[in-house]
PDB file of C-alpha atoms in Angstrom:
ATOM      1  CA  MET A   1     -97.756 214.833 101.923  1.00 97.00           C
ATOM      2  CA  GLN A   2     -99.471 218.196 102.043  1.00 98.00           C
ATOM      3  CA  CYS A   3     -98.582 221.704 100.879  1.00 98.00           C
ATOM      4  CA  VAL A   4    -100.449 224.907 101.684  1.00 98.00           C
ATOM      5  CA  ILE A   5    -100.126 227.497  98.904  1.00 98.00           C
ATOM      6  CA  LEU A   6    -100.604 231.068 100.086  1.00 97.00           C
ATOM      7  CA  ALA A   7    -102.350 232.767  97.172  1.00 96.00           C
ATOM      8  CA  GLY A   8    -104.758 235.252  98.695  1.00 91.00           C
ATOM      9  CA  GLY A   9    -102.840 238.508  98.332  1.00 88.00           C
ATOM     10  CA  LEU A  10    -103.505 241.467  96.067  1.00 85.00           C
ATOM     11  CA  GLY A  11    -100.236 241.260  94.106  1.00 88.00           C
ATOM     12  CA  THR A  12    -100.115 245.048  93.770  1.00 87.00           C
ATOM     13  CA  ARG A  13     -96.566 245.119  92.385  1.00 90.00           C
ATOM     14  CA  MET A  14     -97.954 243.374  89.306  1.00 91.00           C
ATOM     15  CA  TRP A  15    -100.887 245.734  88.762  1.00 92.00           C
ATOM     16  CA  PRO A  16    -102.596 246.607  86.497  1.00 91.00           C
ATOM     17  CA  GLU A  17    -102.261 243.039  85.190  1.00 90.00           C
ATOM     18  CA  ALA A  18    -102.861 241.420  88.574  1.00 89.00           C
ATOM     19  CA  ARG A  19    -105.820 243.640  89.293  1.00 91.00           C
ATOM     20  CA  THR A  20    -107.989 241.353  87.195  1.00 95.00           C
ATOM     21  CA  VAL A  21    -105.890 238.151  87.189  1.00 95.00           C
ATOM     22  CA  PRO A  22    -104.764 236.550  90.472  1.00 95.00           C
ATOM     23  CA  LYS A  23    -100.993 236.706  90.733  1.00 95.00           C
ATOM     24  CA  THR A  24    -100.729 232.933  90.925  1.00 96.00           C
ATOM     25  CA  LEU A  25    -102.504 232.695  87.544  1.00 97.00           C
ATOM     26  CA  LEU A  26    -100.350 235.226  85.709  1.00 96.00           C
ATOM     27  CA  PRO A  27     -98.957 233.755  82.480  1.00 96.00           C
ATOM     28  CA  VAL A  28     -95.413 232.424  82.698  1.00 97.00           C
ATOM     29  CA  ALA A  29     -93.879 230.876  79.584  1.00 94.00           C
ATOM     30  CA  GLY A  30     -97.325 230.514  78.065  1.00 93.00           C
ATOM     31  CA  ARG A  31     -99.088 228.922  81.031  1.00 95.00           C
ATOM     32  CA  PRO A  32    -100.776 230.168  84.217  1.00 97.00           C
ATOM     33  CA  PHE A  33     -98.112 230.048  86.897  1.00 97.00           C
ATOM     34  CA  ALA A  34    -100.206 227.784  89.127  1.00 98.00           C
ATOM     35  CA  ALA A  35     -99.876 225.006  86.546  1.00 97.00           C
ATOM     36  CA  TRP A  36     -96.084 225.089  86.903  1.00 96.00           C
ATOM     37  CA  GLN A  37     -96.288 224.977  90.694  1.00 97.00           C
ATOM     38  CA  LEU A  38     -98.850 222.186  90.883  1.00 98.00           C
ATOM     39  CA  GLU A  39     -96.999 219.955  88.431  1.00 96.00           C
ATOM     40  CA  TRP A  40     -93.759 220.523  90.368  1.00 96.00           C
ATOM     41  CA  LEU A  41     -95.460 219.477  93.599  1.00 97.00           C
ATOM     42  CA  SER A  42     -97.138 216.475  91.995  1.00 97.00           C
ATOM     43  CA  ARG A  43     -93.866 215.226  90.527  1.00 96.00           C
ATOM     44  CA  ALA A  44     -92.367 215.424  94.027  1.00 96.00           C
ATOM     45  CA  ALA A  45     -95.092 213.155  95.482  1.00 94.00           C
ATOM     46  CA  ILE A  46     -96.999 215.966  97.183  1.00 97.00           C
ATOM     47  CA  ASP A  47    -100.528 214.628  96.829  1.00 95.00           C
ATOM     48  CA  SER A  48    -102.568 217.147  98.839  1.00 98.00           C
ATOM     49  CA  VAL A  49    -102.679 220.917  98.252  1.00 98.00           C
ATOM     50  CA  VAL A  50    -104.602 223.496 100.249  1.00 98.00           C
ATOM     51  CA  TYR A  51    -105.026 226.806  98.463  1.00 98.00           C
ATOM     52  CA  SER A  52    -105.362 229.734 100.848  1.00 97.00           C
ATOM     53  CA  VAL A  53    -107.258 232.216  98.698  1.00 97.00           C
ATOM     54  CA  GLY A  54    -108.827 235.637  99.065  1.00 93.00           C
ATOM     55  CA  TYR A  55    -108.516 238.197  96.284  1.00 93.00           C
ATOM     56  CA  LEU A  56    -110.059 236.897  93.030  1.00 95.00           C
ATOM     57  CA  ALA A  57    -110.522 233.506  94.677  1.00 95.00           C
ATOM     58  CA  ALA A  58    -113.184 232.387  92.207  1.00 97.00           C
ATOM     59  CA  ASP A  59    -110.710 232.624  89.336  1.00 97.00           C
ATOM     60  CA  ILE A  60    -108.240 230.350  91.126  1.00 98.00           C
ATOM     61  CA  ARG A  61    -110.969 227.829  91.886  1.00 98.00           C
ATOM     62  CA  ALA A  62    -112.116 227.884  88.274  1.00 98.00           C
ATOM     63  CA  PHE A  63    -108.644 227.159  86.892  1.00 98.00           C
ATOM     64  CA  VAL A  64    -107.299 224.722  89.488  1.00 98.00           C
ATOM     65  CA  GLY A  65    -110.548 222.926  90.307  1.00 97.00           C
ATOM     66  CA  ASP A  66    -110.071 219.809  92.412  1.00 98.00           C
ATOM     67  CA  GLY A  67    -106.467 219.448  91.219  1.00 97.00           C
ATOM     68  CA  SER A  68    -107.037 216.231  89.295  1.00 97.00           C
ATOM     69  CA  ALA A  69    -105.751 217.793  86.068  1.00 96.00           C
ATOM     70  CA  PHE A  70    -102.395 218.272  87.809  1.00 96.00           C
ATOM     71  CA  GLY A  71    -102.181 215.006  89.728  1.00 96.00           C
ATOM     72  CA  VAL A  72    -102.991 216.388  93.184  1.00 97.00           C
ATOM     73  CA  LYS A  73    -106.031 216.699  95.416  1.00 98.00           C
ATOM     74  CA  VAL A  74    -106.868 220.373  96.016  1.00 98.00           C
ATOM     75  CA  SER A  75    -109.032 221.948  98.706  1.00 98.00           C
ATOM     76  CA  TYR A  76    -109.561 225.618  99.541  1.00 98.00           C
ATOM     77  CA  VAL A  77    -109.592 227.913 102.532  1.00 97.00           C
ATOM     78  CA  ASP A  78    -111.050 231.320 101.693  1.00 96.00           C
ATOM     79  CA  GLU A  79    -110.075 234.433 103.655  1.00 92.00           C
ATOM     80  CA  GLY A  80    -112.741 236.474 101.889  1.00 89.00           C
ATOM     81  CA  GLU A  81    -112.260 240.224 101.820  1.00 84.00           C
ATOM     82  CA  GLN A  82    -110.483 240.347 105.207  1.00 86.00           C
ATOM     83  CA  LEU A  83    -106.975 239.079 104.458  1.00 88.00           C
ATOM     84  CA  ARG A  84    -105.375 237.620 107.570  1.00 93.00           C
ATOM     85  CA  GLY A  85    -101.670 237.578 106.821  1.00 94.00           C
ATOM     86  CA  THR A  86     -99.506 234.532 106.222  1.00 96.00           C
ATOM     87  CA  ALA A  87     -99.817 233.041 109.714  1.00 97.00           C
ATOM     88  CA  GLY A  88    -103.451 234.072 110.013  1.00 97.00           C
ATOM     89  CA  ALA A  89    -104.213 232.161 106.824  1.00 97.00           C
ATOM     90  CA  LEU A  90    -102.657 229.031 108.334  1.00 98.00           C
ATOM     91  CA  ARG A  91    -104.666 229.494 111.527  1.00 97.00           C
ATOM     92  CA  LEU A  92    -107.854 229.727 109.451  1.00 97.00           C
ATOM     93  CA  ALA A  93    -106.865 226.514 107.673  1.00 98.00           C
ATOM     94  CA  TYR A  94    -106.334 224.896 111.075  1.00 98.00           C
ATOM     95  CA  ASP A  95    -109.682 226.119 112.365  1.00 97.00           C
ATOM     96  CA  GLU A  96    -111.414 224.708 109.283  1.00 97.00           C
ATOM     97  CA  GLY A  97    -109.772 221.312 109.759  1.00 97.00           C
ATOM     98  CA  ALA A  98    -107.796 221.528 106.519  1.00 98.00           C
ATOM     99  CA  LEU A  99    -104.301 220.831 107.863  1.00 98.00           C
ATOM    100  CA  GLU A 100    -102.588 217.484 108.143  1.00 98.00           C
ATOM    101  CA  GLU A 101    -100.344 216.685 111.113  1.00 98.00           C
ATOM    102  CA  ASP A 102     -97.438 218.336 109.293  1.00 98.00           C
ATOM    103  CA  PHE A 103     -97.352 220.289 106.068  1.00 98.00           C
ATOM    104  CA  LEU A 104     -95.372 222.531 103.738  1.00 98.00           C
ATOM    105  CA  VAL A 105     -96.043 226.213 103.120  1.00 98.00           C
ATOM    106  CA  LEU A 106     -95.330 227.737  99.704  1.00 98.00           C
ATOM    107  CA  TYR A 107     -96.012 231.216  98.361  1.00 96.00           C
ATOM    108  CA  GLY A 108     -98.196 231.338  95.272  1.00 95.00           C
ATOM    109  CA  ASP A 109     -95.610 233.356  93.338  1.00 95.00           C
ATOM    110  CA  SER A 110     -92.455 231.313  94.090  1.00 95.00           C
ATOM    111  CA  TRP A 111     -90.544 229.005  91.781  1.00 95.00           C
ATOM    112  CA  LEU A 112     -88.031 227.003  93.790  1.00 96.00           C
ATOM    113  CA  GLN A 113     -85.286 224.563  92.924  1.00 94.00           C
ATOM    114  CA  VAL A 114     -85.594 222.126  95.807  1.00 96.00           C
ATOM    115  CA  ASP A 115     -87.299 218.800  96.467  1.00 97.00           C
ATOM    116  CA  PRO A 116     -90.327 219.764  98.574  1.00 97.00           C
ATOM    117  CA  ALA A 117     -90.844 216.234  99.844  1.00 97.00           C
ATOM    118  CA  ALA A 118     -87.294 216.235 101.216  1.00 97.00           C
ATOM    119  CA  VAL A 119     -88.078 219.365 103.232  1.00 98.00           C
ATOM    120  CA  LEU A 120     -91.119 217.769 104.863  1.00 97.00           C
ATOM    121  CA  THR A 121     -89.127 214.590 105.506  1.00 97.00           C
ATOM    122  CA  HIS A 122     -86.463 216.739 107.164  1.00 98.00           C
ATOM    123  CA  LEU A 123     -89.059 218.187 109.532  1.00 98.00           C
ATOM    124  CA  ARG A 124     -90.101 214.679 110.510  1.00 98.00           C
ATOM    125  CA  SER A 125     -86.495 213.846 111.406  1.00 97.00           C
ATOM    126  CA  ARG A 126     -86.043 216.876 113.685  1.00 97.00           C
ATOM    127  CA  SER A 127     -87.195 217.771 117.177  1.00 97.00           C
ATOM    128  CA  GLU A 128     -87.994 221.380 116.212  1.00 98.00           C
ATOM    129  CA  PRO A 129     -91.622 222.132 115.239  1.00 98.00           C
ATOM    130  CA  ALA A 130     -90.689 224.014 112.064  1.00 98.00           C
ATOM    131  CA  VAL A 131     -88.175 223.999 109.208  1.00 98.00           C
ATOM    132  CA  MET A 132     -87.170 226.958 107.055  1.00 98.00           C
ATOM    133  CA  THR A 133     -85.373 226.458 103.756  1.00 98.00           C
ATOM    134  CA  VAL A 134     -82.417 228.828 103.457  1.00 97.00           C
ATOM    135  CA  TYR A 135     -80.124 229.920 100.641  1.00 96.00           C
ATOM    136  CA  ARG A 136     -76.702 231.523 100.978  1.00 94.00           C
ATOM    137  CA  ASN A 137     -77.662 234.715  99.290  1.00 84.00           C
ATOM    138  CA  ASP A 138     -74.975 237.190 100.390  1.00 83.00           C
ATOM    139  CA  ASP A 139     -77.433 239.989  99.566  1.00 74.00           C
ATOM    140  CA  GLN A 140     -77.449 239.020  95.876  1.00 79.00           C
ATOM    141  CA  TRP A 141     -81.102 238.362  95.020  1.00 74.00           C
ATOM    142  CA  ASP A 142     -82.690 240.198  97.929  1.00 78.00           C
ATOM    143  CA  ALA A 143     -81.687 241.387 101.380  1.00 85.00           C
ATOM    144  CA  SER A 144     -80.264 238.554 103.474  1.00 91.00           C
ATOM    145  CA  ASN A 145     -82.208 237.956 106.670  1.00 94.00           C
ATOM    146  CA  THR A 146     -81.001 234.698 108.197  1.00 96.00           C
ATOM    147  CA  VAL A 147     -78.136 233.321 110.233  1.00 97.00           C
ATOM    148  CA  PHE A 148     -77.807 229.579 109.650  1.00 97.00           C
ATOM    149  CA  ASP A 149     -75.516 227.422 111.768  1.00 96.00           C
ATOM    150  CA  ASP A 150     -75.252 223.727 112.571  1.00 94.00           C
ATOM    151  CA  GLY A 151     -78.586 222.794 111.033  1.00 96.00           C
ATOM    152  CA  ARG A 152     -80.609 225.556 112.649  1.00 97.00           C
ATOM    153  CA  VAL A 153     -81.777 229.037 111.814  1.00 98.00           C
ATOM    154  CA  VAL A 154     -80.295 230.803 114.823  1.00 97.00           C
ATOM    155  CA  ARG A 155     -81.442 234.281 113.841  1.00 97.00           C
ATOM    156  CA  TYR A 156     -84.137 235.507 111.467  1.00 97.00           C
ATOM    157  CA  GLU A 157     -84.874 239.212 111.101  1.00 93.00           C
ATOM    158  CA  LYS A 158     -85.918 241.308 108.143  1.00 88.00           C
ATOM    159  CA  GLY A 159     -84.775 244.839 107.436  1.00 82.00           C
ATOM    160  CA  LEU A 160     -81.644 245.007 109.554  1.00 83.00           C
ATOM    161  CA  GLN A 161     -79.217 247.758 108.578  1.00 80.00           C
ATOM    162  CA  PRO A 162     -76.361 247.262 108.646  1.00 86.00           C
ATOM    163  CA  LEU A 163     -76.481 243.498 108.333  1.00 83.00           C
ATOM    164  CA  PRO A 164     -74.461 241.478 110.843  1.00 86.00           C
ATOM    165  CA  PRO A 165     -71.578 239.835 108.942  1.00 88.00           C
ATOM    166  CA  GLU A 166     -72.882 236.357 109.773  1.00 91.00           C
ATOM    167  CA  MET A 167     -76.309 237.099 108.239  1.00 92.00           C
ATOM    168  CA  ARG A 168     -75.511 235.656 104.823  1.00 94.00           C
ATOM    169  CA  TRP A 169     -78.565 233.483 104.143  1.00 95.00           C
ATOM    170  CA  ILE A 170     -82.117 234.286 103.113  1.00 94.00           C
ATOM    171  CA  ASP A 171     -85.471 232.624 103.693  1.00 94.00           C
ATOM    172  CA  TYR A 172     -85.815 230.598 100.486  1.00 94.00           C
ATOM    173  CA  GLY A 173     -89.618 230.577 100.376  1.00 93.00           C
ATOM    174  CA  LEU A 174     -90.594 227.051 101.415  1.00 97.00           C
ATOM    175  CA  SER A 175     -91.161 226.023 105.010  1.00 98.00           C
ATOM    176  CA  ALA A 176     -92.656 223.140 106.944  1.00 98.00           C
ATOM    177  CA  TYR A 177     -94.633 223.171 110.185  1.00 98.00           C
ATOM    178  CA  ARG A 178     -96.242 220.835 112.624  1.00 98.00           C
ATOM    179  CA  ARG A 179     -99.945 221.509 112.915  1.00 98.00           C
ATOM    180  CA  ASP A 180     -99.822 221.818 116.705  1.00 98.00           C
ATOM    181  CA  LEU A 181     -97.460 224.783 116.401  1.00 98.00           C
ATOM    182  CA  ILE A 182    -100.077 226.780 114.520  1.00 98.00           C
ATOM    183  CA  ALA A 183    -102.718 225.976 117.121  1.00 97.00           C
ATOM    184  CA  GLU A 184    -100.437 226.945 119.999  1.00 97.00           C
ATOM    185  CA  ARG A 185     -98.662 230.007 118.626  1.00 97.00           C
ATOM    186  CA  VAL A 186    -101.053 231.744 116.211  1.00 97.00           C
ATOM    187  CA  PRO A 187    -104.173 233.316 117.770  1.00 96.00           C
ATOM    188  CA  ALA A 188    -107.516 232.702 116.127  1.00 94.00           C
ATOM    189  CA  GLY A 189    -108.880 235.725 114.244  1.00 89.00           C
ATOM    190  CA  GLY A 190    -107.068 238.913 113.370  1.00 89.00           C
ATOM    191  CA  VAL A 191    -104.087 239.471 111.110  1.00 94.00           C
ATOM    192  CA  HIS A 192    -100.879 237.556 111.848  1.00 96.00           C
ATOM    193  CA  ASP A 193     -97.710 237.025 109.836  1.00 96.00           C
ATOM    194  CA  LEU A 194     -95.218 234.187 109.870  1.00 96.00           C
ATOM    195  CA  ALA A 195     -92.139 236.431 110.111  1.00 95.00           C
ATOM    196  CA  PRO A 196     -92.535 237.303 113.833  1.00 96.00           C
ATOM    197  CA  LEU A 197     -93.279 233.659 114.629  1.00 97.00           C
ATOM    198  CA  CYS A 198     -90.139 232.519 112.815  1.00 97.00           C
ATOM    199  CA  THR A 199     -88.082 235.221 114.531  1.00 97.00           C
ATOM    200  CA  ALA A 200     -89.252 233.959 117.919  1.00 97.00           C
ATOM    201  CA  LEU A 201     -88.709 230.308 117.018  1.00 98.00           C
ATOM    202  CA  ALA A 202     -85.167 231.036 115.843  1.00 98.00           C
ATOM    203  CA  ALA A 203     -84.354 232.911 119.049  1.00 97.00           C
ATOM    204  CA  ALA A 204     -85.607 229.953 121.073  1.00 97.00           C
ATOM    205  CA  GLY A 205     -83.604 227.369 119.108  1.00 97.00           C
ATOM    206  CA  GLN A 206     -86.797 225.906 117.687  1.00 98.00           C
ATOM    207  CA  LEU A 207     -86.383 226.582 113.950  1.00 98.00           C
ATOM    208  CA  ALA A 208     -84.512 223.964 111.953  1.00 98.00           C
ATOM    209  CA  GLY A 209     -82.894 224.916 108.661  1.00 98.00           C
ATOM    210  CA  TYR A 210     -82.663 223.134 105.319  1.00 98.00           C
ATOM    211  CA  GLU A 211     -80.020 224.611 103.050  1.00 97.00           C
ATOM    212  CA  VAL A 212     -80.687 224.908  99.324  1.00 97.00           C
ATOM    213  CA  PHE A 213     -77.910 225.603  96.815  1.00 94.00           C
ATOM    214  CA  ASP A 214     -79.802 226.793  93.715  1.00 93.00           C
ATOM    215  CA  ARG A 215     -81.310 230.272  93.544  1.00 91.00           C
ATOM    216  CA  PHE A 216     -84.992 231.038  93.872  1.00 92.00           C
ATOM    217  CA  TYR A 217     -87.279 232.756  91.370  1.00 93.00           C
ATOM    218  CA  GLU A 218     -90.518 234.673  91.853  1.00 93.00           C
ATOM    219  CA  ILE A 219     -93.196 236.321  89.746  1.00 94.00           C
ATOM    220  CA  GLY A 220     -94.079 239.045  92.219  1.00 91.00           C
ATOM    221  CA  SER A 221     -92.375 241.630  90.017  1.00 92.00           C
ATOM    222  CA  ALA A 222     -92.049 242.139  86.274  1.00 93.00           C
ATOM    223  CA  ALA A 223     -88.282 241.608  86.457  1.00 93.00           C
ATOM    224  CA  GLY A 224     -88.768 238.443  88.489  1.00 93.00           C
ATOM    225  CA  ARG A 225     -91.182 236.956  85.962  1.00 95.00           C
ATOM    226  CA  THR A 226     -88.831 237.778  83.077  1.00 96.00           C
ATOM    227  CA  SER A 227     -85.940 236.045  84.864  1.00 94.00           C
ATOM    228  CA  LEU A 228     -88.054 232.947  85.476  1.00 95.00           C
ATOM    229  CA  GLU A 229     -89.218 232.783  81.869  1.00 95.00           C
ATOM    230  CA  GLN A 230     -85.598 232.948  80.719  1.00 95.00           C
ATOM    231  CA  ARG A 231     -84.698 230.178  83.158  1.00 93.00           C
ATOM    232  CA  LEU A 232     -87.534 227.927  81.972  1.00 92.00           C
ATOM    233  CA  ALA A 233     -86.644 228.518  78.315  1.00 91.00           C
ATOM    234  CA  GLU A 234     -82.973 227.682  78.871  1.00 88.00           C
ATOM    235  CA  ASP A 235     -83.526 224.648  81.099  1.00 83.00           C
ATOM    236  CA  PRO A 236     -87.085 223.269  81.104  1.00 85.00           C
ATOM    237  CA  PRO A 237     -87.796 221.477  84.405  1.00 85.00           C
ATOM    238  CA  TRP A 238     -89.362 218.446  82.697  1.00 80.00           C
TER     239      TRP A 238
END
């Protein structure tokens, strides 16, 4: 099972610290955050990781290496100085032959309370070409952006004001895709994001949902990292 970790961004909300340390390597509870993520994936039987890197890529390579220290096999796709967006990074990985037939996508600053292998297994049981994990957020941790009904994401849109009353869920931060979808729906070259693709898939009835019942954490902000460190101190994951 494979997971692509999107870790190429600038992480500007965490500057000045993240100006010289990639966001995915920022210290969390005494360890670079990537160590937490990789061990979580390894313990869930994810054996292949593709790091999509860009900003300060050499530092990520130096720390993670080939992944053997964390029980996974790691390869890299480097966007260089021209960042391509979340979907563009996946298209580059496709063009470089790095993607398996189906795979997970995880942000390099997300700490999630879900079994990643179960999400990929769910994709394999569905006819839709993609699965989005969703959490009934009710605008608590961030702005809700998803309508989830009968196993599908039936609407996905960011920034709506006011929110439709049925838009009570949020994109949880882990998704799964079939490789052919990236080839067919994401143009080669240029900058492309996953949000418009997911919006279109939802509208077409082609985006399955996987509901998660425990909140998400992230280290993309100082407050987010503090919350995660408190969570790890109170209830270590292993």
